[in-house]
Coordinates of C-alpha atoms in Angstrom, one line a residue:
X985 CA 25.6 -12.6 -23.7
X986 CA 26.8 -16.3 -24.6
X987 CA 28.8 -16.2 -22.2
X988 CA 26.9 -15.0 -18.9
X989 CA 23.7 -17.3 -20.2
X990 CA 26.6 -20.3 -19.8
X991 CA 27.7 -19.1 -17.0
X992 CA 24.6 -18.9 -15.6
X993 CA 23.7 -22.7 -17.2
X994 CA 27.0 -24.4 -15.0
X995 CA 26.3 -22.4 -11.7
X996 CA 24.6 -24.8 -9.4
X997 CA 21.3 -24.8 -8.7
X998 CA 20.5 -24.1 -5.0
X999 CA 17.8 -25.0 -3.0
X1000 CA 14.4 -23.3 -3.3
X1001 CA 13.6 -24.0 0.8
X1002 CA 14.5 -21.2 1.8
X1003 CA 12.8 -18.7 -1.3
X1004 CA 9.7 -20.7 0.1
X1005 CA 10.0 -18.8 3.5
X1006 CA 11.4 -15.5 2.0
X1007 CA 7.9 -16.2 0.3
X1008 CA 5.9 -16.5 3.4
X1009 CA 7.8 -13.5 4.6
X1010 CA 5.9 -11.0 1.8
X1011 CA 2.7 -12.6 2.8
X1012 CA 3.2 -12.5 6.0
X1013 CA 3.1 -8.6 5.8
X1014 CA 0.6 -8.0 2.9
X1015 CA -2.4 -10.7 4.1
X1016 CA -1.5 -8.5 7.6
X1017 CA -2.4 -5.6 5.6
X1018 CA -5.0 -7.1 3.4
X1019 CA -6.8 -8.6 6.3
X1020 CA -7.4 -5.1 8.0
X1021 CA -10.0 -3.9 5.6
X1022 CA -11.8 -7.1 5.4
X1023 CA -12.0 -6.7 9.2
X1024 CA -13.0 -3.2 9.4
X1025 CA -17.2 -4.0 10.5
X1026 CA -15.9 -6.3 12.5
X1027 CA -14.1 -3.9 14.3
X1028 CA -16.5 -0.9 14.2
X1029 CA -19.0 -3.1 16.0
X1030 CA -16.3 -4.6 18.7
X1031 CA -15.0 -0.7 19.5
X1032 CA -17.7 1.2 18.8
X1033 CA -15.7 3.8 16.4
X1034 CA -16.3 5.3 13.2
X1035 CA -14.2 3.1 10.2
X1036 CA -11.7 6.3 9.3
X1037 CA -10.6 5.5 13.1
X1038 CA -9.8 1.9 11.9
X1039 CA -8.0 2.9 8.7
X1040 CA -5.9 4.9 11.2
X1041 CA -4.4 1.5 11.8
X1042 CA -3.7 0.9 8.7
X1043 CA -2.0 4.4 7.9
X1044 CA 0.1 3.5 11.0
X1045 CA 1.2 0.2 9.9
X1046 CA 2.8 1.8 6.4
X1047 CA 3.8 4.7 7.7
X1048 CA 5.8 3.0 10.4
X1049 CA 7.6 1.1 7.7
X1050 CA 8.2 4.1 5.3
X1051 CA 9.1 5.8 8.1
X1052 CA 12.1 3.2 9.3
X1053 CA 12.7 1.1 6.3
X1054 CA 16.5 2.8 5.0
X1055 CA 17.3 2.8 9.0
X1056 CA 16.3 -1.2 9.0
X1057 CA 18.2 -1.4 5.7
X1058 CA 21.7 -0.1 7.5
X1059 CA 20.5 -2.3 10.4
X1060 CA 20.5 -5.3 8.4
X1061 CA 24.1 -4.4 6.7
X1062 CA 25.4 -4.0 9.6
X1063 CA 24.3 -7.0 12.6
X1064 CA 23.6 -9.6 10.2
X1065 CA 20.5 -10.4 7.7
X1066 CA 19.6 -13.5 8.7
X1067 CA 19.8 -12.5 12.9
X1068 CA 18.1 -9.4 12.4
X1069 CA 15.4 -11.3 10.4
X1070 CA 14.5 -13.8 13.0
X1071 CA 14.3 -11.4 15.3
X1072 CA 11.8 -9.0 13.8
X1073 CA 9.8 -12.2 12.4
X1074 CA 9.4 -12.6 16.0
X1075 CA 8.1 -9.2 16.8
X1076 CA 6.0 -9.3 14.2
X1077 CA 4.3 -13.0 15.4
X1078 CA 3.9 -10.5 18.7
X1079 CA 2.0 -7.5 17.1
X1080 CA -0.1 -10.7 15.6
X1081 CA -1.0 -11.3 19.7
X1082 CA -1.7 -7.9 19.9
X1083 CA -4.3 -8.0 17.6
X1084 CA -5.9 -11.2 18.5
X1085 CA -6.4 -10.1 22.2
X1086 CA -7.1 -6.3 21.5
X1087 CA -9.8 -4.6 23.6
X1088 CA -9.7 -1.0 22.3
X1089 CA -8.9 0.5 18.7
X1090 CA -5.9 1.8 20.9
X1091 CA -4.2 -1.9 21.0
X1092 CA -4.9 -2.0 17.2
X1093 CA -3.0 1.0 16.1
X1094 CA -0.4 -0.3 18.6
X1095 CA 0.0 -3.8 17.3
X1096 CA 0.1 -2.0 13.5
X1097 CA 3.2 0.0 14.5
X1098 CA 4.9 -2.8 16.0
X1099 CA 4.2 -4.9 12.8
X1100 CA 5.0 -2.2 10.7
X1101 CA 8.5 -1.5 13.0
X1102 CA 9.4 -4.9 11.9
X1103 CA 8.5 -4.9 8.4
X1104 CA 10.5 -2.4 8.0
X1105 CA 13.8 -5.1 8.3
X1106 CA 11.6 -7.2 6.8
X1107 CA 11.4 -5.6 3.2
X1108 CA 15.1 -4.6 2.6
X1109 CA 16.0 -7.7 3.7
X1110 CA 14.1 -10.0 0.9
X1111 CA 16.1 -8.1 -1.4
X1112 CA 19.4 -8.7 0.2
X1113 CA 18.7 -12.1 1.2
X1114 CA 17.3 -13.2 -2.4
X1115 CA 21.0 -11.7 -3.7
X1116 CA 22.7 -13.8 -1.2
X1117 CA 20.9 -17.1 -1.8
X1118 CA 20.2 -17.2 -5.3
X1119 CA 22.2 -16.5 -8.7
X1120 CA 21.3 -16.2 -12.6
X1121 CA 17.9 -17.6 -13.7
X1122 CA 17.3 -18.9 -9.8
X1123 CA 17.6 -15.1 -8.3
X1124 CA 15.3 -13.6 -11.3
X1125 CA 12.5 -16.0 -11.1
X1126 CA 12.5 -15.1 -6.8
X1127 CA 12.6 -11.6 -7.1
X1128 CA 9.7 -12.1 -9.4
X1129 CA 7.7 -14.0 -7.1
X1130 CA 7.2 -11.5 -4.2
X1131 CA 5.3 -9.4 -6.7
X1132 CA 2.9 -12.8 -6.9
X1133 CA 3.2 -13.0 -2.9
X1134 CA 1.3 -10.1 -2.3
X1135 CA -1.1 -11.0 -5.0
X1136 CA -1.6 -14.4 -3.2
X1137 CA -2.2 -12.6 0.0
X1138 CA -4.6 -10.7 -1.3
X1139 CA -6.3 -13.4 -2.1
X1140 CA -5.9 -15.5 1.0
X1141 CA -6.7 -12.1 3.5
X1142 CA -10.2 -11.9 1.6
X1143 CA -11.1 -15.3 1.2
X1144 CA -10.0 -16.9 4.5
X1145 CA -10.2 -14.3 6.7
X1146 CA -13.1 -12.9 4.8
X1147 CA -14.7 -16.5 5.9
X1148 CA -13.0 -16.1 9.2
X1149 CA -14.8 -12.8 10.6
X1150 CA -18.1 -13.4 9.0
X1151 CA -18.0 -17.5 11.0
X1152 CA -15.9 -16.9 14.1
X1153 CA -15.1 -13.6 14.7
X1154 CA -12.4 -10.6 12.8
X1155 CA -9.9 -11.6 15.7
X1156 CA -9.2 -15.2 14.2
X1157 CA -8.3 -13.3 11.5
X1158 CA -5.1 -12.6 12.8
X1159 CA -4.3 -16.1 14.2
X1160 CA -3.3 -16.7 10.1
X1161 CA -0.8 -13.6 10.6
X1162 CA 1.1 -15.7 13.8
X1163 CA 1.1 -19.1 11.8
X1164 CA 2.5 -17.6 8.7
X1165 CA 5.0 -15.6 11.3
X1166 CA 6.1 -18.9 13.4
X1167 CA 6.9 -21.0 9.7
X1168 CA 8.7 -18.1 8.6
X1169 CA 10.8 -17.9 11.8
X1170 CA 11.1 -21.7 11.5
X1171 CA 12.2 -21.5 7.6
X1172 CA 14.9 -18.4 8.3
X1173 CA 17.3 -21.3 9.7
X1174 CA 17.4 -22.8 6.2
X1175 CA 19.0 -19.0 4.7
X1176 CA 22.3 -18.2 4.1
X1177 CA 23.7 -14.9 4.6
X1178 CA 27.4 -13.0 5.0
X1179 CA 28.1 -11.7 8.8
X1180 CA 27.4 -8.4 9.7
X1181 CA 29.9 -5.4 8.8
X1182 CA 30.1 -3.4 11.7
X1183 CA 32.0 -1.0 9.6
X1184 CA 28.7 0.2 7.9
X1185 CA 27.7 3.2 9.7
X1186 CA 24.4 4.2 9.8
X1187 CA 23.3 8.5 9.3
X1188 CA 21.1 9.2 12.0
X1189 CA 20.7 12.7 10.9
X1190 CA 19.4 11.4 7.5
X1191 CA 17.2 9.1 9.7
X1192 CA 15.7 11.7 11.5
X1193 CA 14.8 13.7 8.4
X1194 CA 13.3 11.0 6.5
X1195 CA 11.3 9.5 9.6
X1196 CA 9.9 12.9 10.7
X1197 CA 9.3 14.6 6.9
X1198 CA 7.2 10.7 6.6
X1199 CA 5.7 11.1 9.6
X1200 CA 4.6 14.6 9.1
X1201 CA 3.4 14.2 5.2
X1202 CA 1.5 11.1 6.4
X1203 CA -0.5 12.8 9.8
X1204 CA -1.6 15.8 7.5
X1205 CA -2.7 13.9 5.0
X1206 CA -4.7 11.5 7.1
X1207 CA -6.2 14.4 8.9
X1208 CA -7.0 17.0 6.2
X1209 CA -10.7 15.3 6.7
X1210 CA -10.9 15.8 10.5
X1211 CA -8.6 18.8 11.2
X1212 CA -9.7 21.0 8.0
X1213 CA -8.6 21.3 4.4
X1214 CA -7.2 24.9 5.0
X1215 CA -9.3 26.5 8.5
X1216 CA -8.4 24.7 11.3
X1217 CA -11.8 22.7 12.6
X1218 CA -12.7 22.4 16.4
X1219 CA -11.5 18.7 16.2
X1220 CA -8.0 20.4 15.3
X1221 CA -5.3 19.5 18.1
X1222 CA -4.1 23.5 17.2
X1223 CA -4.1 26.0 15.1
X1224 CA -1.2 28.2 13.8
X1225 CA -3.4 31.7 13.0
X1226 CA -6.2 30.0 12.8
X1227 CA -5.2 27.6 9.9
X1228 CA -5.5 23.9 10.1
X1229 CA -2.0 22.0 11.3
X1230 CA -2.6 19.2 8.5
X1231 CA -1.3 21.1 5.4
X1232 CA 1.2 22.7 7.8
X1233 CA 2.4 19.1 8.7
X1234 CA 2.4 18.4 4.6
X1235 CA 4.3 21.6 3.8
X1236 CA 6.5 20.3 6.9
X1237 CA 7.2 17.1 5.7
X1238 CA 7.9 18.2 2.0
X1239 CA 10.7 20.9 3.3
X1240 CA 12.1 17.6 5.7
X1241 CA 12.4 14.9 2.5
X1242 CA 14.4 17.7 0.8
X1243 CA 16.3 18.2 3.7
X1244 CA 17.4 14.5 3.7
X1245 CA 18.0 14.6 -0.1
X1246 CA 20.5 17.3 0.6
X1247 CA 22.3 16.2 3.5
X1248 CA 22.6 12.6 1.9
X1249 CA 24.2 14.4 -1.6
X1250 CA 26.4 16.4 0.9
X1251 CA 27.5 13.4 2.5
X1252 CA 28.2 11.1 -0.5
X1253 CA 30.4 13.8 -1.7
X1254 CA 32.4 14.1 1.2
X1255 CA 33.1 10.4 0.9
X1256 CA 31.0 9.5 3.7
X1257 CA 28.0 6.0 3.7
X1258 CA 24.7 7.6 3.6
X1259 CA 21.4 6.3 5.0
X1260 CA 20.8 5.0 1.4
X1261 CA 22.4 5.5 -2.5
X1262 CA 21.2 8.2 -4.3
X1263 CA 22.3 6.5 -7.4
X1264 CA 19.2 3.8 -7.0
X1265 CA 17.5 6.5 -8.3
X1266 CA 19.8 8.7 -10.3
X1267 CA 18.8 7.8 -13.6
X1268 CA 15.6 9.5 -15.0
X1269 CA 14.4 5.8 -15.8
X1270 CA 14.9 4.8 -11.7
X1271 CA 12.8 8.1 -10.7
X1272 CA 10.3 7.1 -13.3
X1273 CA 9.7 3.8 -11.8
X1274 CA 10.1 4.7 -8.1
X1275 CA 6.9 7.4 -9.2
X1276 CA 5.3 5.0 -11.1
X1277 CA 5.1 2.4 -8.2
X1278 CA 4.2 5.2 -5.6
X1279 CA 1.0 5.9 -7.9
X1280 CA -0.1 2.6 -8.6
X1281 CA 0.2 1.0 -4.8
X1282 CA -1.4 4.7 -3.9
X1283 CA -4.4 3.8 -6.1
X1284 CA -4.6 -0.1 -5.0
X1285 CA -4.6 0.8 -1.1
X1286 CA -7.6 3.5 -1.8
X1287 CA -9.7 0.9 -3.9
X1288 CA -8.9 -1.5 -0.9
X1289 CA -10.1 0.9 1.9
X1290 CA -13.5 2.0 -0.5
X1291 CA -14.7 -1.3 -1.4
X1292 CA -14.8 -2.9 2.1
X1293 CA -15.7 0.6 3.5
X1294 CA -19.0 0.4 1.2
X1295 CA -19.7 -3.1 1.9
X1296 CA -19.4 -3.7 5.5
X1297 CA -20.7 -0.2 6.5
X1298 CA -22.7 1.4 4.1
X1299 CA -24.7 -1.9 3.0
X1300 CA -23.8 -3.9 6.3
X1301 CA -23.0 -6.8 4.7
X1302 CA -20.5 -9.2 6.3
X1303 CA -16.7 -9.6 5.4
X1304 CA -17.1 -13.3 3.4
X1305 CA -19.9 -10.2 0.5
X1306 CA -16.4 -8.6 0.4
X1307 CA -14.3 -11.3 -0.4
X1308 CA -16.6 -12.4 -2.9
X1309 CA -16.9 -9.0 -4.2
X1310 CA -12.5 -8.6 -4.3
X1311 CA -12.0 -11.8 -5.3
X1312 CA -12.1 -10.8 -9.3
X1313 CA -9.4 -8.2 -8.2
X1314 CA -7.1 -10.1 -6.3
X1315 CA -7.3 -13.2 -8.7
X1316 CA -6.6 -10.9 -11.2
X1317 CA -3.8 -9.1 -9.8
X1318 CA -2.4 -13.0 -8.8
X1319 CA -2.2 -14.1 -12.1
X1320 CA -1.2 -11.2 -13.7
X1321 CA 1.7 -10.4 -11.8
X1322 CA 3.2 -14.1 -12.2
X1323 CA 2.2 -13.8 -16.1
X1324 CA 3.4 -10.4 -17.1
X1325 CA 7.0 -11.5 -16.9
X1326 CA 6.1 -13.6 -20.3
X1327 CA 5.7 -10.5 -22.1
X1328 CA 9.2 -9.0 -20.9
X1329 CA 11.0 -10.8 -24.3
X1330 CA 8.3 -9.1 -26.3
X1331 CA 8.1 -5.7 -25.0
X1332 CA 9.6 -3.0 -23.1
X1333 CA 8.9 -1.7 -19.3
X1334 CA 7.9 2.0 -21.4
X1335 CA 5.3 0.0 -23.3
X1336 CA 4.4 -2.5 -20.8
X1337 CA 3.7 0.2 -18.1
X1338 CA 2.1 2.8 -20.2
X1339 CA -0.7 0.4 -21.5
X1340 CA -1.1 -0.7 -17.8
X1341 CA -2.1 3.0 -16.9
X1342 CA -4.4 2.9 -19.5
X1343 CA -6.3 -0.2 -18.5
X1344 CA -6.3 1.1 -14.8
X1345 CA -7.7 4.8 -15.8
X1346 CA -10.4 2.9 -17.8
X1347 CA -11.3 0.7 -15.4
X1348 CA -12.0 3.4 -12.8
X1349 CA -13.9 5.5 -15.2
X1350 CA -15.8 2.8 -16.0
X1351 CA -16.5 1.8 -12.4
X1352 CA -17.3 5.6 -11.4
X1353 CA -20.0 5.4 -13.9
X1354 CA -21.3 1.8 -13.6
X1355 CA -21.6 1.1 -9.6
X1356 CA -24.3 1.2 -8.0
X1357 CA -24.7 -0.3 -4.4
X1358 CA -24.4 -3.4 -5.6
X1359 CA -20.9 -4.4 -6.2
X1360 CA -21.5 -7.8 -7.4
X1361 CA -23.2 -7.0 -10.7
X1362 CA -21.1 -8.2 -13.8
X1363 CA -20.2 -4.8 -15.1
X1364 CA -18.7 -4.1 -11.7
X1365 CA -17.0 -7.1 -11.5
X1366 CA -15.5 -6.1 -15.6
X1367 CA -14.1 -3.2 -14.1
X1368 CA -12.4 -4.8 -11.0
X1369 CA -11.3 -7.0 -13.8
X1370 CA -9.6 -4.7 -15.9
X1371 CA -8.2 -2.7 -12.8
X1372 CA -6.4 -5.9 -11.3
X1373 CA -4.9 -6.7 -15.0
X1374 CA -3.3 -3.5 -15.0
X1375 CA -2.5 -3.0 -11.2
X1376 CA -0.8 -6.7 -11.6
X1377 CA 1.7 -5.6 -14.3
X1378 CA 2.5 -2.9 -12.9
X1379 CA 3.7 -3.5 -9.5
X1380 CA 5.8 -6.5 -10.7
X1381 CA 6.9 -4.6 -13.8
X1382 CA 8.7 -1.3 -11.5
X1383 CA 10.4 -3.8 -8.7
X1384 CA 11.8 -5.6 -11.9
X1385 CA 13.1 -2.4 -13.3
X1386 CA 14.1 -1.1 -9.8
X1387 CA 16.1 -4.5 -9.4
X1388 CA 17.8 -5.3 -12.3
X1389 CA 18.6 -1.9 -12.6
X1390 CA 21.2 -1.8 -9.6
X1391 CA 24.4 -4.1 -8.6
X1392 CA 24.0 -6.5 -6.2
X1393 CA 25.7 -4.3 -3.6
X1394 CA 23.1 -1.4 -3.9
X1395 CA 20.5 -4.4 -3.1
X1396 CA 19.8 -3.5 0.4
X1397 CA 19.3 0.2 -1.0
X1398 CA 17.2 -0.8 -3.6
X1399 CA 14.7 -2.9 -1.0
X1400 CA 14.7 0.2 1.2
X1401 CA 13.5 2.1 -1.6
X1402 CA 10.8 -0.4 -3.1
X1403 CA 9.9 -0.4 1.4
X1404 CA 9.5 3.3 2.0
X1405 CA 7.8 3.6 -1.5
X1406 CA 5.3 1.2 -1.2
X1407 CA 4.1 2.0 2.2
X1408 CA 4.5 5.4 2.2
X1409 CA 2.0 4.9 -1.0
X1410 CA -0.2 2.9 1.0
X1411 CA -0.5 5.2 3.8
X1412 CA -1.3 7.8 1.7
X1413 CA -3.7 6.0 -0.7
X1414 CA -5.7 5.0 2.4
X1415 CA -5.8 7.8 3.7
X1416 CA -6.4 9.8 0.8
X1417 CA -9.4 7.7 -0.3
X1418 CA -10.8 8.4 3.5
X1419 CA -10.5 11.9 3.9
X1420 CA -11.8 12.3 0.1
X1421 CA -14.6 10.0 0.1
X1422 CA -15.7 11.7 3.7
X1423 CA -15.3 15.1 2.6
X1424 CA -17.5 14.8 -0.8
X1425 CA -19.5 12.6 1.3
X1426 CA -20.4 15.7 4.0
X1427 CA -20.5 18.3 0.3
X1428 CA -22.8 16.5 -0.9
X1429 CA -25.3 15.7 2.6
X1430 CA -24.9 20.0 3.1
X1431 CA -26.1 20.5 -0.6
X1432 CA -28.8 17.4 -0.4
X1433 CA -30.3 19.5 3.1
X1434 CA -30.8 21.8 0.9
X1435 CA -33.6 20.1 -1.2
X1436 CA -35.1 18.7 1.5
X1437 CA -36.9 21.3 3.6
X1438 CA -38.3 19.0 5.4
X1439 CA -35.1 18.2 7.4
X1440 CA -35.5 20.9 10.1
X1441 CA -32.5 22.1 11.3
X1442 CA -33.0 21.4 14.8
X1443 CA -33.0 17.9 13.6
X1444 CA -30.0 18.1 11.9
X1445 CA -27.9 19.7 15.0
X1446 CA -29.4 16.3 17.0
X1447 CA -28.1 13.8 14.7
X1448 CA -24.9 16.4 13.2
X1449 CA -25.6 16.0 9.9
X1450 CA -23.2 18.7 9.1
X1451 CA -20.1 16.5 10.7
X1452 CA -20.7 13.5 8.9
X1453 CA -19.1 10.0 8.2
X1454 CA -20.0 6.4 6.5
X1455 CA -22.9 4.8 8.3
X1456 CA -25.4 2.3 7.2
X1457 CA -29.1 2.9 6.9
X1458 CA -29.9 0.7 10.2
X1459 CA -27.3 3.1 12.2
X1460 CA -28.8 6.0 10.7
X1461 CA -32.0 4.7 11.9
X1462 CA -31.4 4.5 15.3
X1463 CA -29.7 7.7 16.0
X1464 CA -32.6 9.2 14.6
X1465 CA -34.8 7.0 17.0
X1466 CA -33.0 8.7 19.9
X1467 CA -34.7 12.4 18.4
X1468 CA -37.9 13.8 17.9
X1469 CA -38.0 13.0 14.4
X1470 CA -41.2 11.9 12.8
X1471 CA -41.5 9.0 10.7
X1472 CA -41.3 11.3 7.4
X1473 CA -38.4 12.8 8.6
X1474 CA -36.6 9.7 9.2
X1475 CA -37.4 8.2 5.6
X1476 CA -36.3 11.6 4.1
X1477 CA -32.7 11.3 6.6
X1478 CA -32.0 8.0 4.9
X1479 CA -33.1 8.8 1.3
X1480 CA -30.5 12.2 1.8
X1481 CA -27.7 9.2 3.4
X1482 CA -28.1 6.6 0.5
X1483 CA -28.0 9.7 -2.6
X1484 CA -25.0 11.2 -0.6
X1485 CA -23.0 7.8 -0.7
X1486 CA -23.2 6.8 -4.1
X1487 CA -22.3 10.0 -5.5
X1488 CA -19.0 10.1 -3.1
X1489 CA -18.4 7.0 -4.6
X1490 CA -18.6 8.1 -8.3
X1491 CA -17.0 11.3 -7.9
X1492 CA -14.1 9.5 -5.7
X1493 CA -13.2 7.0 -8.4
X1494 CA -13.6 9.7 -10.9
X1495 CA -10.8 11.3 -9.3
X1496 CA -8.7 8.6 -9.0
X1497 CA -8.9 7.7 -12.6
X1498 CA -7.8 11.5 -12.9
X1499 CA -4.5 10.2 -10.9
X1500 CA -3.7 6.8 -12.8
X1501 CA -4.0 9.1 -16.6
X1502 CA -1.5 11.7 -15.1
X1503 CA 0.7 8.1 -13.7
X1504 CA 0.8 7.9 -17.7
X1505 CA 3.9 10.2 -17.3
X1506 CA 6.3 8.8 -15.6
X1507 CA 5.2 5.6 -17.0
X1508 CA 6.6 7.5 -20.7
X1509 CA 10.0 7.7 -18.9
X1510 CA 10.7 4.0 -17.9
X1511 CA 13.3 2.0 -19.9
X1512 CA 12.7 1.0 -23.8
X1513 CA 15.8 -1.7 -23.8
X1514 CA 14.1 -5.0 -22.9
X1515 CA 15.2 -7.6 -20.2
X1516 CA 18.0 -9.2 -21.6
X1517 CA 19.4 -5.3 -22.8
X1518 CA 19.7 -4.2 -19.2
X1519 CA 23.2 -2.9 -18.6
X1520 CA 24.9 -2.9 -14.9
X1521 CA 25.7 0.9 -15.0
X1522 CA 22.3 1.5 -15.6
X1523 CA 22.2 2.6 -11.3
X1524 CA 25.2 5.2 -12.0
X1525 CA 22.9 6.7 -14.6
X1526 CA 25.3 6.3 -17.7
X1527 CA 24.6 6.0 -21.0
X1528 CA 23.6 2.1 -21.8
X1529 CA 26.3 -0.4 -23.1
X1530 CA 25.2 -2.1 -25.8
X1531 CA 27.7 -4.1 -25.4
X1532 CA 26.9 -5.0 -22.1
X1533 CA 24.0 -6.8 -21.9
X1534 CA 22.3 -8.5 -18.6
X1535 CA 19.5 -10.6 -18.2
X1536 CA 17.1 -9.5 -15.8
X1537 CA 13.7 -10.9 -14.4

């Protein structure tokens, strides 16, 4: 240990320049992310769509990137880091465009798959350019810091552009997302990086399995709401004997990710580069941190879609009530992910992550039973608290593990990992928290016409009570200004909307506390050694040195 800490003490010191744009580059994609919620009334009013049409956007942007990221990791292995970098920073500035001078949801989800085509070099390449420019202390303290980076977009996506679509308009929004994407661009001329190795092959056949098993958990997940839970519904594109194609397309894409698991062992044992290592996970401690991260970016993109979704549509407020009512969270998550390293000496990732799962399963609980339409009374604002405290740790806490836990060659592998978990968990989480919210949301309007007889049915097949999503009292209002219904009627409609809302939000957080306690287990199964105790063969999944020891981040 002397040794590699003296080592480490004579290596020179390089330049932080270009960790500063590496920086940028990670809040480049998460404020592009962020910003999409806190521009979702914005939208709705522009297009005239429902908000699950908007989250489609965002399912597209991370499952684009899931989808591609171990392809853009071989890509980047093989051209060049650095080239490849520029060049999909560029794209990226050009889905920005897309955005800014969209006139249909259409050009939205468009723009999304473009950004998320291009994040998808983006995020291996962090990784691989971090382990290329920095050594020791200097490459520990930066591959901490893109867990604050997306904590600092968070912030900035719901303060400035929260500020931005409320004053000017959600379109200036995106004007941030082409700065930020010109001074990374600008910035990628101060890295360093080895040439290409066109010897690096990439498996296109693994590629197709992993892309289309994504692509196919992702669309039936996002449309269990819309095309039927089980019976396929008239909005259905088809119907395979009469059941819905969404859990079709999940059971679809679970045989397709097992597909690519066994072609990729199949491959590495006949001596041939697969798409990605199978040893960045081979350990029960890598597995346990890969599920551990899927769960807890899972639950921070469904809190992201609810909030706003309750704000902006159900209350109609405007985006500057949301970032007021996020910014406890996204503080919180800031300055816990930039603190939590402290406690690293102290404790182990096992204890460190398990407590976090605790804090985030209370803090949900809590929430269920405390909010009300109001989101910016105190005990509210405790439980967004607690959640980001928790949240923070732990998505710092299972890239650290995933990191340090590979050699330096496996880093591409390990960034195409962190890329297809983390986005694939956002996709999901998004739309998970849409089609769940929207489905209690239309139980509980079917059970609430129930007790009020008043509600004749011919009303309800005017306004289609019975196909129902999030809109706010003044919406309500007006469709039912465009019916026969008497004034009675119309108080009753919205008294059966507001009931109907708040308990799809209670029973919705309720169920995502359920999640974070079962996240408890794979939590159990992260490391005990602390940083400092982390061996290198720790990625081949052999038994720990001890006298081996490695100082990690």
């Amino acid at each position: 240990m002397s040794n590699i800490n003296s080592a480490q003490a004579e290596a020179p010191r390089a330049s932080w320049v270009p960790m500063i744009g590496l920086f940028l580059a990670q809040i480049l994609m998460s404020y592009n992310v962020s910003a999409l919620p806190v521009s979702l009334g914005g939208m709705v009013d522009t297009f005239g769509v429902p908000p699950t049409d908007v989250s489609t956007a965002i399912v597209t942007y991370g499952l684009v990137v899931a989808a591609l990221v171990m392809v853009g990791a071989k890509i980047g292995q093989r051209v060049g880091w650095v080239i490849v970098f520029r060049i999909v920073v560029a794209l990226f500035a050009v889905s920005a465009v897309l955005m800014i001078v969209a006139q249909s949801v259409g050009f939205v989800i468009l723009a999304q798959a473009l950004a998320g085509a291009s994040a998808a070099i983006i995020v291996p390449s962090l990784v691989a350019l971090i382990a290329e420019n920095y050594r020791g202390d200097q490459q520990a303290t930066a591959i901490g810091s893109l867990g604050s980076a997306r904590a600092v977009a968070g912030v900035s996506a719901f303060l400035i552009g929260g500020t931005l679509a409320t004053l000017v308009g959600w379109r200036q929004v995106f004007i941030v997302v082409l700065i930020l994407a010109v001074a990374v661009f600008i910035l990628s001329f101060k890295l360093r990086s080895a040439p290409g190795n066109s010897a690096v092959k990439i498996d296109l056949v693994a590629a197709v399995l992993i892309g289309l098993g994504i692509v196919s958990l992702t669309l039936g997940v996002n449309n269990l709401n819309n095309w039927g839970l089980l019976v396929a519904r008239p909005d259905a594109p088809f119907e395979i004997l009469g059941l819905s194609p969404a859990p079709v397309l999940i059971l679809v894409g679970l045989v397709l990710v097992q597909l690519f698991f066994l072609w990729t062992r199949r491959r590495t044992r006949a001596g041939k580069t697969p798409l990605v290592s199978l040893s960045v996970f081979k350990s029960s401690r890598e597995r346990a941190a890969v599920y551990a991260m899927f769960i807890v970016v899972a639950l921070e993109a469904a809190l992201n879609f609810t909030i706003p979704l309750y704000i902006q549509i159900v209350q109609g407020r405007t985006p500057f009530d949301t970032s007021l009512a996020m910014l406890p969270f996204n503080l919180t998550v800031f300055f816990t992910a930039m603190l939590v390293v402290r406690f690293y000496r102290r404790f182990s990732p096992r204890t460190i992550g398990m407590f976090s799962f605790s804090l985030t399963t209370i803090a949900l609980i809590w929430l269920a039973f405390v909010v009300t339409n109001n989101w910016e009374t105190l005990p509210t604002i405790l439980g967004l608290f607690v959640f980001g405290v928790g949240q923070g740790a732990l998505v710092t806490l299972v890239f650290n593990v995933l990191v340090t836990a590979s050699p330096k060659e496996l880093a591409g592998d390990v960034g195409s990992v962190r890329g297809t978990t983390q986005n694939l968990a956002s996709a999901v989480g998004t739309a998970v928290a849409g089609a769940l919210l929207v489905g209690i949301l239309s139980l509980n309007i079917a059970s609430s016409l129930i007790d009020h007889p008043e509600l004749s049915p011919q009303l309800v097949s005017q306004v289609d009570l019975d196909r129902t999503n999030f809109v706010s009292n003044p919406q309500l209002k007006d469709m039912l200004e465009q019916t026969d219904a008497t004034p009675a009627e119309v108080d009753a409609a919205v008294a059966v909307n507001e009931e109907a809302r708040l308990r799809a939000l209670k029973l919705g957080l309720l169920i995502l506390s359920g999640i974070s306690v079962i996240a408890i287990v794979p939590a159990s199964r992260l490391p005990k050694f602390k940083p400092g105790e982390i061996p290198e063969s720790v990625a081949t999944g052999g038994s720990p040195d001890p006298n081996t020891d490695r100082v990690a981040a």
